[in-house]
Short mmCIF file of C-alpha atoms in Angstrom, two decimals:
data_model
loop_
_atom_site.label_atom_id
_atom_site.label_comp_id
_atom_site.label_asym_id
_atom_site.label_seq_id
_atom_site.Cartn_x
_atom_site.Cartn_y
_atom_site.Cartn_z
CA MET A 65 0.00 0.00 0.00
CA SER A 66 1.43 3.35 -0.92
CA SER A 67 1.44 6.14 1.62
CA PRO A 68 -0.63 9.28 1.17
CA VAL A 69 1.07 12.29 -0.38
CA ARG A 70 1.09 15.67 1.30
CA ALA A 71 -1.00 18.56 -0.01
CA ALA A 72 2.16 20.49 -0.94
CA ASP A 73 3.22 17.57 -3.15
CA TYR A 74 -0.25 17.09 -4.57
CA ALA A 75 -0.32 20.07 -6.95
CA ALA A 76 2.73 18.78 -8.78
CA GLY A 77 1.88 15.10 -8.28
CA PRO A 78 0.56 12.72 -10.91
CA ALA A 79 -2.96 13.15 -12.16
CA LEU A 80 -4.91 10.78 -14.35
CA ALA A 81 -3.20 10.08 -17.64
CA ALA A 82 -4.36 12.21 -20.55
CA PRO A 83 -6.36 10.03 -22.94
CA GLU A 84 -4.10 9.78 -25.99
CA GLY A 85 -6.35 9.48 -29.03
CA GLY A 86 -9.51 9.40 -26.92
CA VAL A 87 -12.32 11.82 -26.26
CA ALA A 88 -14.60 12.23 -23.26
CA CYS A 89 -17.86 10.53 -24.15
CA SER A 90 -21.14 9.37 -22.69
CA ILE A 91 -23.51 6.45 -22.86
CA GLY A 92 -26.98 6.43 -21.38
CA GLN A 93 -27.26 9.79 -19.62
CA PRO A 94 -30.49 11.30 -18.26
CA PHE A 95 -32.20 13.73 -20.63
CA TRP A 96 -31.39 16.79 -18.47
CA VAL A 97 -27.61 16.26 -18.68
CA PRO A 98 -25.87 17.83 -21.69
CA THR A 99 -24.73 15.02 -23.93
CA GLY A 100 -21.18 14.52 -25.05
CA PRO A 101 -19.97 12.56 -28.03
CA THR A 102 -21.41 9.05 -28.28
CA ALA A 103 -20.56 5.97 -30.33
CA GLU A 104 -23.08 7.13 -32.93
CA THR A 105 -21.43 10.52 -33.40
CA LEU A 106 -17.75 9.49 -33.40
CA PRO A 107 -16.20 9.05 -36.87
CA TRP A 108 -14.14 5.92 -36.11
CA PRO A 109 -14.98 2.48 -37.58
CA SER A 110 -14.85 0.98 -34.07
CA VAL A 111 -15.44 2.64 -30.70
CA TYR A 112 -14.14 1.38 -27.35
CA TYR A 113 -15.69 2.83 -24.23
CA GLY A 114 -13.17 3.21 -21.41
CA HIS A 115 -14.36 3.65 -17.84
CA PHE A 116 -12.02 4.24 -14.93
CA SER A 117 -12.78 5.04 -11.32
CA GLY A 118 -10.32 5.01 -8.49
CA GLY A 119 -8.83 7.05 -5.72
CA ARG A 120 -5.57 8.39 -4.44
CA PRO A 121 -5.14 9.43 -0.80
CA TYR A 122 -3.35 12.62 0.18
CA VAL A 123 -2.87 14.58 3.38
CA ASP A 124 -4.29 18.12 3.34
CA ALA A 125 -2.88 21.19 5.11
CA PHE A 126 -4.73 20.24 8.33
CA GLY A 127 -3.27 16.73 8.47
CA ARG A 128 -6.44 14.99 7.32
CA THR A 129 -6.20 12.14 4.82
CA ILE A 130 -8.52 12.83 1.90
CA VAL A 131 -9.13 10.72 -1.18
CA ASP A 132 -8.91 12.29 -4.63
CA TRP A 133 -11.59 10.20 -6.38
CA ARG A 134 -11.83 10.10 -10.17
CA ASP A 135 -14.59 8.70 -12.36
CA GLU A 136 -13.71 9.11 -16.04
CA HIS A 137 -15.51 8.00 -19.23
CA VAL A 138 -13.49 8.16 -22.47
CA CYS A 139 -14.03 6.67 -25.95
CA PHE A 140 -11.16 5.41 -28.11
CA PRO A 141 -10.80 4.20 -31.70
CA THR A 142 -8.74 1.12 -30.68
CA SER A 143 -8.71 -1.38 -27.86
CA ALA A 144 -4.96 -0.87 -27.33
CA GLN A 145 -5.40 2.87 -26.72
CA CYS A 146 -8.22 2.23 -24.28
CA ARG A 147 -6.27 -0.40 -22.32
CA ALA A 148 -3.16 1.83 -22.18
CA TRP A 149 -5.23 4.70 -20.74
CA VAL A 150 -6.82 2.45 -18.11
CA LYS A 151 -3.43 1.04 -17.13
CA ALA A 152 -1.85 4.50 -16.82
CA SER A 153 -4.81 5.77 -14.78
CA TYR A 154 -4.64 2.77 -12.45
CA ARG A 155 -0.96 3.47 -11.74
CA THR A 156 -1.79 6.75 -9.97
CA HIS A 157 -5.36 6.22 -8.69
CA HIS A 158 -5.87 2.73 -7.23
CA GLN A 159 -6.34 3.23 -3.48
CA PRO A 160 -9.19 2.73 -2.92
CA GLU A 161 -9.79 0.69 -6.01
CA GLY A 162 -12.81 1.38 -8.19
CA TYR A 163 -14.00 0.09 -11.54
CA ARG A 164 -11.90 -0.08 -14.70
CA GLY A 165 -12.35 -1.59 -18.12
CA CYS A 166 -12.85 -1.20 -21.85
CA LEU A 167 -15.98 -2.19 -23.73
CA LEU A 168 -16.41 -2.49 -27.50
CA LEU A 169 -19.45 -0.41 -28.49
CA ARG A 170 -19.21 -0.96 -32.24
#
């Protein structure tokens, strides 16, 4: 188990990996939420839906341990790009562990 980082280190610390080749996307949102790109609107022949959730503890200025929780939804044109993004995201945000995976939409 890795130890929490301090708040002073947090600003410069690792964040979730930028999705190389991917775009933030949505599937099945309520009607009142603005929609993002979906599998129907993306121009790629195949679309892989990547979902990652996970946390990373850090200690704030008052000495409290707080979890930076992320829940990201990104679409990719290839399975390899999706898996690489999930793997990179897991490296920095896995305590506590959440959900992660790639799903072929078309």
